Amino acid sequence: MQYLKDAGVEQVLAAGSMWRVGYAPDTANGVVDHLRSEGFGSSAMVRAGLAMWVDGELVDRHRDRLMLVARDARLSAVGFVGVELGGKVQFLSTGMALHQASNVLVGIEEQLDLLRGGATPVLVDDPVDAIAVSEMSRRLDGQWAGIPVVGDGLSTAQARMLRKFTMGDKVVVLLHGDEHRQKLTSGYLLDLAVYYDQVRAVALSCSPRELVSFEAGPRALQELLTTTRPALTYRIGHAAAGVEYEPPDRQLDL
């Protein structure tokens, strides 16, 4: 709770929140014992990515982490994303190749109302940053939906899935972090351009959750998102990209 409060997004724990956020306690068997009491077997817990065998004992796989649900293109729950209190993100799926991180997204179902209302997806690096964007949007104008990129960058499958649930033809990439992270972010701009006519970007010197934690932060984030420019006009690391980008001809597979 304190972690979310410090990030300015503690309202996601309210009863009416659209976000399905849980917490894995810092125990060896807390989740296992609870699920057993609900009638779940060991194999089901392992397949769900919630438990693992260690020295012959079934123990919790996630400990002291915020937990979110990852979904496939049918919006079926196929895995979990754990966020350590230090910010490290880990994805665990059912183990099937179809349900690897490159084939799922977090936050789509929680923001379907925003996306169907025409909100622009805003790609960020961290689930808590995505929640910060989403909560700012709901508080102010409903024009933005925060989508975290979980894994080693956005895949073509994820870009296609995101486009399926987007009403508009614009996507925003939020550039934040060190040079390595920004270069990784720039690597999926072309995948987005296959599905969106407008791939925009905005650079922040701090994370969205840090920004919205200030009193004037939500309004400042809103203003930044309304003043984006073509993504490839940004300088990523030491490589300047100063040309307008024309997306290739494409056929949308929705």
PDB file of C-alpha atoms in Angstrom:
ATOM      1  CA  MET A   1       0.000   0.000   0.000  1.00  0.00           C
ATOM      2  CA  GLN A   2       2.777   2.445   0.894  1.00  0.00           C
ATOM      3  CA  TYR A   3       4.536   1.688  -2.402  1.00  0.00           C
ATOM      4  CA  LEU A   4       1.409   2.601  -4.366  1.00  0.00           C
ATOM      5  CA  LYS A   5       0.796   5.651  -2.184  1.00  0.00           C
ATOM      6  CA  ASP A   6       4.334   6.894  -2.795  1.00  0.00           C
ATOM      7  CA  ALA A   7       3.683   6.443  -6.515  1.00  0.00           C
ATOM      8  CA  GLY A   8       0.462   8.444  -6.263  1.00  0.00           C
ATOM      9  CA  VAL A   9      -1.741   5.577  -7.483  1.00  0.00           C
ATOM     10  CA  GLU A  10      -3.091   4.049  -4.262  1.00  0.00           C
ATOM     11  CA  GLN A  11      -6.634   4.521  -5.599  1.00  0.00           C
ATOM     12  CA  VAL A  12      -6.204   1.356  -7.703  1.00  0.00           C
ATOM     13  CA  LEU A  13      -6.848  -0.615  -4.512  1.00  0.00           C
ATOM     14  CA  ALA A  14     -10.281   0.961  -4.070  1.00  0.00           C
ATOM     15  CA  ALA A  15     -13.313  -1.276  -4.536  1.00  0.00           C
ATOM     16  CA  GLY A  16     -14.392   0.514  -7.711  1.00  0.00           C
ATOM     17  CA  SER A  17     -10.998   0.470  -9.426  1.00  0.00           C
ATOM     18  CA  MET A  18     -10.823  -1.074 -12.892  1.00  0.00           C
ATOM     19  CA  TRP A  19      -7.318  -2.396 -12.202  1.00  0.00           C
ATOM     20  CA  ARG A  20      -6.909  -5.938 -10.860  1.00  0.00           C
ATOM     21  CA  VAL A  21      -3.950  -5.417  -8.561  1.00  0.00           C
ATOM     22  CA  GLY A  22      -2.973  -7.986  -5.966  1.00  0.00           C
ATOM     23  CA  TYR A  23      -0.158  -8.526  -3.529  1.00  0.00           C
ATOM     24  CA  ALA A  24       1.959 -11.630  -3.019  1.00  0.00           C
ATOM     25  CA  PRO A  25       2.983 -11.702   0.659  1.00  0.00           C
ATOM     26  CA  ASP A  26       6.581 -12.181   1.717  1.00  0.00           C
ATOM     27  CA  THR A  27       6.035 -15.763   2.857  1.00  0.00           C
ATOM     28  CA  ALA A  28       7.222 -19.150   1.663  1.00  0.00           C
ATOM     29  CA  ASN A  29       3.827 -20.840   1.507  1.00  0.00           C
ATOM     30  CA  GLY A  30       1.155 -18.179   1.993  1.00  0.00           C
ATOM     31  CA  VAL A  31      -0.270 -18.360  -1.535  1.00  0.00           C
ATOM     32  CA  VAL A  32       0.151 -22.140  -1.732  1.00  0.00           C
ATOM     33  CA  ASP A  33      -1.680 -22.694   1.552  1.00  0.00           C
ATOM     34  CA  HIS A  34      -4.495 -20.342   0.543  1.00  0.00           C
ATOM     35  CA  LEU A  35      -4.992 -21.981  -2.850  1.00  0.00           C
ATOM     36  CA  ARG A  36      -4.944 -25.444  -1.308  1.00  0.00           C
ATOM     37  CA  SER A  37      -7.698 -24.344   1.070  1.00  0.00           C
ATOM     38  CA  GLU A  38      -9.687 -23.285  -2.006  1.00  0.00           C
ATOM     39  CA  GLY A  39      -9.307 -26.729  -3.562  1.00  0.00           C
ATOM     40  CA  PHE A  40      -6.503 -26.139  -6.081  1.00  0.00           C
ATOM     41  CA  GLY A  41      -3.966 -28.892  -6.646  1.00  0.00           C
ATOM     42  CA  SER A  42      -0.187 -28.582  -6.865  1.00  0.00           C
ATOM     43  CA  SER A  43      -0.017 -29.052 -10.632  1.00  0.00           C
ATOM     44  CA  ALA A  44      -2.586 -26.300 -11.216  1.00  0.00           C
ATOM     45  CA  MET A  45      -0.576 -23.845  -9.105  1.00  0.00           C
ATOM     46  CA  VAL A  46       2.638 -24.655 -10.967  1.00  0.00           C
ATOM     47  CA  ARG A  47       0.984 -24.363 -14.393  1.00  0.00           C
ATOM     48  CA  ALA A  48      -0.482 -21.002 -13.388  1.00  0.00           C
ATOM     49  CA  GLY A  49       2.983 -19.709 -12.512  1.00  0.00           C
ATOM     50  CA  LEU A  50       2.076 -19.133  -8.865  1.00  0.00           C
ATOM     51  CA  ALA A  51       4.157 -21.880  -7.252  1.00  0.00           C
ATOM     52  CA  MET A  52       7.284 -23.934  -7.867  1.00  0.00           C
ATOM     53  CA  TRP A  53       9.001 -26.990  -6.456  1.00  0.00           C
ATOM     54  CA  VAL A  54      12.110 -26.378  -4.337  1.00  0.00           C
ATOM     55  CA  ASP A  55      13.827 -29.367  -2.725  1.00  0.00           C
ATOM     56  CA  GLY A  56      10.623 -31.357  -2.902  1.00  0.00           C
ATOM     57  CA  GLU A  57       8.473 -28.628  -1.345  1.00  0.00           C
ATOM     58  CA  LEU A  58       5.875 -26.534  -3.151  1.00  0.00           C
ATOM     59  CA  VAL A  59       6.537 -22.860  -2.381  1.00  0.00           C
ATOM     60  CA  ASP A  60       5.251 -19.478  -3.499  1.00  0.00           C
ATOM     61  CA  ARG A  61       6.851 -18.231  -6.695  1.00  0.00           C
ATOM     62  CA  HIS A  62       6.116 -14.554  -6.070  1.00  0.00           C
ATOM     63  CA  ARG A  63       7.022 -12.937  -2.764  1.00  0.00           C
ATOM     64  CA  ASP A  64       6.540  -9.356  -1.627  1.00  0.00           C
ATOM     65  CA  ARG A  65       5.384  -8.180  -5.056  1.00  0.00           C
ATOM     66  CA  LEU A  66       2.511  -6.342  -6.613  1.00  0.00           C
ATOM     67  CA  MET A  67       0.714  -8.716  -8.962  1.00  0.00           C
ATOM     68  CA  LEU A  68      -1.115  -7.966 -12.198  1.00  0.00           C
ATOM     69  CA  VAL A  69      -2.782 -10.217 -14.755  1.00  0.00           C
ATOM     70  CA  ALA A  70      -1.374 -10.619 -18.281  1.00  0.00           C
ATOM     71  CA  ARG A  71      -3.853 -11.369 -21.072  1.00  0.00           C
ATOM     72  CA  ASP A  72      -3.737 -12.620 -24.631  1.00  0.00           C
ATOM     73  CA  ALA A  73      -5.524 -11.237 -27.696  1.00  0.00           C
ATOM     74  CA  ARG A  74      -8.788 -12.835 -26.510  1.00  0.00           C
ATOM     75  CA  LEU A  75      -8.346 -11.089 -23.144  1.00  0.00           C
ATOM     76  CA  SER A  76      -7.991 -14.464 -21.446  1.00  0.00           C
ATOM     77  CA  ALA A  77      -5.805 -14.447 -18.335  1.00  0.00           C
ATOM     78  CA  VAL A  78      -2.671 -16.412 -19.261  1.00  0.00           C
ATOM     79  CA  GLY A  79      -0.017 -15.252 -16.821  1.00  0.00           C
ATOM     80  CA  PHE A  80       1.048 -12.878 -14.100  1.00  0.00           C
ATOM     81  CA  VAL A  81       3.357  -9.906 -13.844  1.00  0.00           C
ATOM     82  CA  GLY A  82       5.108  -9.375 -10.539  1.00  0.00           C
ATOM     83  CA  VAL A  83       6.524  -5.970  -9.617  1.00  0.00           C
ATOM     84  CA  GLU A  84       9.094  -5.927  -6.846  1.00  0.00           C
ATOM     85  CA  LEU A  85       9.002  -2.961  -4.504  1.00  0.00           C
ATOM     86  CA  GLY A  86      12.281  -1.816  -6.035  1.00  0.00           C
ATOM     87  CA  GLY A  87      10.600  -1.648  -9.432  1.00  0.00           C
ATOM     88  CA  LYS A  88      11.935  -4.815 -11.091  1.00  0.00           C
ATOM     89  CA  VAL A  89       9.284  -6.471 -13.270  1.00  0.00           C
ATOM     90  CA  GLN A  90       8.999 -10.221 -13.844  1.00  0.00           C
ATOM     91  CA  PHE A  91       6.584 -12.015 -16.158  1.00  0.00           C
ATOM     92  CA  LEU A  92       5.486 -15.579 -15.476  1.00  0.00           C
ATOM     93  CA  SER A  93       3.207 -17.441 -17.852  1.00  0.00           C
ATOM     94  CA  THR A  94       1.653 -20.872 -17.941  1.00  0.00           C
ATOM     95  CA  GLY A  95       4.765 -22.133 -19.724  1.00  0.00           C
ATOM     96  CA  MET A  96       3.217 -22.426 -23.183  1.00  0.00           C
ATOM     97  CA  ALA A  97       5.049 -20.662 -26.019  1.00  0.00           C
ATOM     98  CA  LEU A  98       1.810 -18.956 -27.020  1.00  0.00           C
ATOM     99  CA  HIS A  99       1.695 -17.292 -23.626  1.00  0.00           C
ATOM    100  CA  GLN A 100       5.204 -15.896 -23.503  1.00  0.00           C
ATOM    101  CA  ALA A 101       5.690 -12.218 -22.672  1.00  0.00           C
ATOM    102  CA  SER A 102       5.928 -11.277 -26.361  1.00  0.00           C
ATOM    103  CA  ASN A 103       2.354 -12.489 -26.966  1.00  0.00           C
ATOM    104  CA  VAL A 104       0.504 -10.848 -24.070  1.00  0.00           C
ATOM    105  CA  LEU A 105      -0.230  -7.402 -22.681  1.00  0.00           C
ATOM    106  CA  VAL A 106      -1.124  -5.950 -19.301  1.00  0.00           C
ATOM    107  CA  GLY A 107      -3.791  -3.314 -18.769  1.00  0.00           C
ATOM    108  CA  ILE A 108      -5.959  -3.784 -21.869  1.00  0.00           C
ATOM    109  CA  GLU A 109      -9.052  -5.163 -20.142  1.00  0.00           C
ATOM    110  CA  GLU A 110      -8.707  -2.691 -17.269  1.00  0.00           C
ATOM    111  CA  GLN A 111      -8.838   0.177 -19.769  1.00  0.00           C
ATOM    112  CA  LEU A 112     -11.237  -1.124 -22.399  1.00  0.00           C
ATOM    113  CA  ASP A 113     -13.672   1.668 -21.601  1.00  0.00           C
ATOM    114  CA  LEU A 114     -10.969   4.283 -22.207  1.00  0.00           C
ATOM    115  CA  LEU A 115      -9.723   2.642 -25.408  1.00  0.00           C
ATOM    116  CA  ARG A 116     -13.233   2.160 -26.800  1.00  0.00           C
ATOM    117  CA  GLY A 117     -13.900   5.795 -26.002  1.00  0.00           C
ATOM    118  CA  GLY A 118     -11.007   6.833 -28.240  1.00  0.00           C
ATOM    119  CA  ALA A 119      -8.177   7.064 -25.702  1.00  0.00           C
ATOM    120  CA  THR A 120      -4.638   7.006 -27.099  1.00  0.00           C
ATOM    121  CA  PRO A 121      -2.416   4.192 -25.778  1.00  0.00           C
ATOM    122  CA  VAL A 122       0.717   5.424 -24.007  1.00  0.00           C
ATOM    123  CA  LEU A 123       3.521   2.853 -23.890  1.00  0.00           C
ATOM    124  CA  VAL A 124       5.650   2.866 -20.743  1.00  0.00           C
ATOM    125  CA  ASP A 125       8.263   0.560 -19.216  1.00  0.00           C
ATOM    126  CA  ASP A 126       6.598  -0.267 -15.915  1.00  0.00           C
ATOM    127  CA  PRO A 127       3.099  -1.408 -14.860  1.00  0.00           C
ATOM    128  CA  VAL A 128       2.956   1.175 -12.064  1.00  0.00           C
ATOM    129  CA  ASP A 129       3.777   3.920 -14.592  1.00  0.00           C
ATOM    130  CA  ALA A 130       0.936   2.598 -16.760  1.00  0.00           C
ATOM    131  CA  ILE A 131      -1.419   2.827 -13.790  1.00  0.00           C
ATOM    132  CA  ALA A 132      -0.241   6.397 -13.171  1.00  0.00           C
ATOM    133  CA  VAL A 133      -1.093   7.366 -16.765  1.00  0.00           C
ATOM    134  CA  SER A 134      -4.454   5.602 -16.557  1.00  0.00           C
ATOM    135  CA  GLU A 135      -5.464   7.206 -13.261  1.00  0.00           C
ATOM    136  CA  MET A 136      -4.408  10.655 -14.509  1.00  0.00           C
ATOM    137  CA  SER A 137      -6.551  10.111 -17.587  1.00  0.00           C
ATOM    138  CA  ARG A 138      -9.623   9.069 -15.610  1.00  0.00           C
ATOM    139  CA  ARG A 139      -9.228  12.041 -13.313  1.00  0.00           C
ATOM    140  CA  LEU A 140      -8.826  14.654 -16.045  1.00  0.00           C
ATOM    141  CA  ASP A 141      -9.908  13.889 -19.597  1.00  0.00           C
ATOM    142  CA  GLY A 142     -10.111  10.160 -20.436  1.00  0.00           C
ATOM    143  CA  GLN A 143      -7.845  10.609 -23.460  1.00  0.00           C
ATOM    144  CA  TRP A 144      -4.977   8.304 -22.457  1.00  0.00           C
ATOM    145  CA  ALA A 145      -4.505   4.622 -21.592  1.00  0.00           C
ATOM    146  CA  GLY A 146      -1.218   3.509 -20.030  1.00  0.00           C
ATOM    147  CA  ILE A 147       0.135   0.238 -21.440  1.00  0.00           C
ATOM    148  CA  PRO A 148       3.282  -1.319 -19.924  1.00  0.00           C
ATOM    149  CA  VAL A 149       5.751  -3.121 -22.176  1.00  0.00           C
ATOM    150  CA  VAL A 150       6.638  -6.265 -20.226  1.00  0.00           C
ATOM    151  CA  GLY A 151       9.637  -8.254 -21.401  1.00  0.00           C
ATOM    152  CA  ASP A 152      12.462  -7.332 -23.755  1.00  0.00           C
ATOM    153  CA  GLY A 153      10.554  -4.771 -25.786  1.00  0.00           C
ATOM    154  CA  LEU A 154       7.360  -4.611 -27.793  1.00  0.00           C
ATOM    155  CA  SER A 155       6.884  -7.444 -30.287  1.00  0.00           C
ATOM    156  CA  THR A 156       4.980  -7.367 -33.562  1.00  0.00           C
ATOM    157  CA  ALA A 157       2.317  -9.581 -31.966  1.00  0.00           C
ATOM    158  CA  GLN A 158       1.872  -7.114 -29.112  1.00  0.00           C
ATOM    159  CA  ALA A 159       1.667  -4.150 -31.496  1.00  0.00           C
ATOM    160  CA  ARG A 160      -1.020  -5.974 -33.485  1.00  0.00           C
ATOM    161  CA  MET A 161      -2.915  -6.844 -30.309  1.00  0.00           C
ATOM    162  CA  LEU A 162      -2.785  -3.252 -29.084  1.00  0.00           C
ATOM    163  CA  ARG A 163      -4.088  -1.955 -32.417  1.00  0.00           C
ATOM    164  CA  LYS A 164      -6.997  -4.390 -32.221  1.00  0.00           C
ATOM    165  CA  PHE A 165      -8.328  -2.608 -29.144  1.00  0.00           C
ATOM    166  CA  THR A 166      -7.494   0.968 -30.195  1.00  0.00           C
ATOM    167  CA  MET A 167     -10.145   3.111 -31.852  1.00  0.00           C
ATOM    168  CA  GLY A 168      -7.836   5.897 -33.007  1.00  0.00           C
ATOM    169  CA  ASP A 169      -4.757   5.764 -35.227  1.00  0.00           C
ATOM    170  CA  LYS A 170      -2.225   7.272 -32.828  1.00  0.00           C
ATOM    171  CA  VAL A 171       0.079   5.764 -30.222  1.00  0.00           C
ATOM    172  CA  VAL A 172       2.464   7.553 -27.859  1.00  0.00           C
ATOM    173  CA  VAL A 173       5.791   6.147 -26.669  1.00  0.00           C
ATOM    174  CA  LEU A 174       7.033   7.613 -23.420  1.00  0.00           C
ATOM    175  CA  LEU A 175      10.831   7.884 -23.435  1.00  0.00           C
ATOM    176  CA  HIS A 176      12.346   7.576 -19.995  1.00  0.00           C
ATOM    177  CA  GLY A 177      15.363   5.995 -18.359  1.00  0.00           C
ATOM    178  CA  ASP A 178      18.998   5.581 -19.290  1.00  0.00           C
ATOM    179  CA  GLU A 179      20.469   5.427 -22.787  1.00  0.00           C
ATOM    180  CA  HIS A 180      20.202   1.633 -22.970  1.00  0.00           C
ATOM    181  CA  ARG A 181      16.508   1.689 -22.103  1.00  0.00           C
ATOM    182  CA  GLN A 182      15.769   4.453 -24.598  1.00  0.00           C
ATOM    183  CA  LYS A 183      17.552   2.559 -27.371  1.00  0.00           C
ATOM    184  CA  LEU A 184      15.514  -0.527 -26.508  1.00  0.00           C
ATOM    185  CA  THR A 185      12.370   1.578 -26.685  1.00  0.00           C
ATOM    186  CA  SER A 186      13.347   2.971 -30.082  1.00  0.00           C
ATOM    187  CA  GLY A 187      13.692  -0.583 -31.388  1.00  0.00           C
ATOM    188  CA  TYR A 188       9.944  -1.161 -31.552  1.00  0.00           C
ATOM    189  CA  LEU A 189       8.941   2.075 -33.230  1.00  0.00           C
ATOM    190  CA  LEU A 190       8.869   0.388 -36.638  1.00  0.00           C
ATOM    191  CA  ASP A 191       6.554  -2.361 -35.365  1.00  0.00           C
ATOM    192  CA  LEU A 192       4.157   0.300 -34.141  1.00  0.00           C
ATOM    193  CA  ALA A 193       4.362   2.139 -37.463  1.00  0.00           C
ATOM    194  CA  VAL A 194       3.029  -0.941 -39.242  1.00  0.00           C
ATOM    195  CA  TYR A 195      -0.264  -0.551 -37.367  1.00  0.00           C
ATOM    196  CA  TYR A 196      -0.494   3.161 -36.535  1.00  0.00           C
ATOM    197  CA  ASP A 197      -0.309   6.183 -38.833  1.00  0.00           C
ATOM    198  CA  GLN A 198       0.905   8.386 -35.989  1.00  0.00           C
ATOM    199  CA  VAL A 199       3.697   7.125 -33.745  1.00  0.00           C
ATOM    200  CA  ARG A 200       4.411   9.958 -31.340  1.00  0.00           C
ATOM    201  CA  ALA A 201       6.850  10.301 -28.451  1.00  0.00           C
ATOM    202  CA  VAL A 202       7.473  12.422 -25.399  1.00  0.00           C
ATOM    203  CA  ALA A 203      10.572  12.440 -23.202  1.00  0.00           C
ATOM    204  CA  LEU A 204      10.402  12.685 -19.419  1.00  0.00           C
ATOM    205  CA  SER A 205      13.221  13.361 -17.000  1.00  0.00           C
ATOM    206  CA  CYS A 206      11.356  11.360 -14.344  1.00  0.00           C
ATOM    207  CA  SER A 207       8.896   8.474 -14.431  1.00  0.00           C
ATOM    208  CA  PRO A 208       5.134   9.093 -14.773  1.00  0.00           C
ATOM    209  CA  ARG A 209       4.523   7.781 -11.252  1.00  0.00           C
ATOM    210  CA  GLU A 210       7.078  10.234  -9.871  1.00  0.00           C
ATOM    211  CA  LEU A 211       5.481  13.071 -11.799  1.00  0.00           C
ATOM    212  CA  VAL A 212       1.894  12.386 -10.705  1.00  0.00           C
ATOM    213  CA  SER A 213       2.960  12.138  -7.059  1.00  0.00           C
ATOM    214  CA  PHE A 214       3.248  15.948  -7.027  1.00  0.00           C
ATOM    215  CA  GLU A 215       0.139  18.079  -6.621  1.00  0.00           C
ATOM    216  CA  ALA A 216       0.407  19.593 -10.094  1.00  0.00           C
ATOM    217  CA  GLY A 217       1.867  16.416 -11.590  1.00  0.00           C
ATOM    218  CA  PRO A 218      -1.266  14.926 -13.209  1.00  0.00           C
ATOM    219  CA  ARG A 219      -1.965  18.145 -15.091  1.00  0.00           C
ATOM    220  CA  ALA A 220       1.695  18.418 -16.122  1.00  0.00           C
ATOM    221  CA  LEU A 221       1.663  14.858 -17.482  1.00  0.00           C
ATOM    222  CA  GLN A 222      -1.534  15.578 -19.390  1.00  0.00           C
ATOM    223  CA  GLU A 223       0.036  18.653 -20.988  1.00  0.00           C
ATOM    224  CA  LEU A 224       3.164  16.719 -21.966  1.00  0.00           C
ATOM    225  CA  LEU A 225       1.103  14.022 -23.657  1.00  0.00           C
ATOM    226  CA  THR A 226      -0.766  16.621 -25.694  1.00  0.00           C
ATOM    227  CA  THR A 227       2.497  18.101 -27.021  1.00  0.00           C
ATOM    228  CA  THR A 228       4.092  14.962 -28.444  1.00  0.00           C
ATOM    229  CA  ARG A 229       5.955  14.926 -31.732  1.00  0.00           C
ATOM    230  CA  PRO A 230       6.878  12.202 -34.261  1.00  0.00           C
ATOM    231  CA  ALA A 231       8.862   9.578 -32.379  1.00  0.00           C
ATOM    232  CA  LEU A 232      11.799   9.417 -34.758  1.00  0.00           C
ATOM    233  CA  THR A 233      12.533  13.124 -34.382  1.00  0.00           C
ATOM    234  CA  TYR A 234      13.893  12.376 -30.916  1.00  0.00           C
ATOM    235  CA  ARG A 235      17.556  11.846 -30.199  1.00  0.00           C
ATOM    236  CA  ILE A 236      17.921   8.339 -28.797  1.00  0.00           C
ATOM    237  CA  GLY A 237      21.211   8.010 -26.963  1.00  0.00           C
ATOM    238  CA  HIS A 238      23.829   9.530 -29.255  1.00  0.00           C
ATOM    239  CA  ALA A 239      22.076   8.736 -32.533  1.00  0.00           C
ATOM    240  CA  ALA A 240      20.017  11.609 -33.895  1.00  0.00           C
ATOM    241  CA  ALA A 241      16.853  10.806 -35.780  1.00  0.00           C
ATOM    242  CA  GLY A 242      15.614  14.054 -37.204  1.00  0.00           C
ATOM    243  CA  VAL A 243      13.302  13.101 -40.032  1.00  0.00           C
ATOM    244  CA  GLU A 244       9.558  12.762 -40.228  1.00  0.00           C
ATOM    245  CA  TYR A 245       8.603   9.101 -40.451  1.00  0.00           C
ATOM    246  CA  GLU A 246       6.230   7.860 -43.107  1.00  0.00           C
ATOM    247  CA  PRO A 247       4.728   4.492 -42.135  1.00  0.00           C
ATOM    248  CA  PRO A 248       4.725   1.762 -44.783  1.00  0.00           C
ATOM    249  CA  ASP A 249       1.590   0.656 -46.565  1.00  0.00           C
ATOM    250  CA  ARG A 250      -0.151  -1.921 -44.469  1.00  0.00           C
ATOM    251  CA  GLN A 251      -3.240  -4.029 -44.063  1.00  0.00           C
ATOM    252  CA  LEU A 252      -4.586  -4.134 -40.548  1.00  0.00           C
ATOM    253  CA  ASP A 253      -5.194  -7.610 -39.219  1.00  0.00           C
ATOM    254  CA  LEU A 254      -7.875  -6.932 -36.644  1.00  0.00           C
TER     255      LEU A 254
END
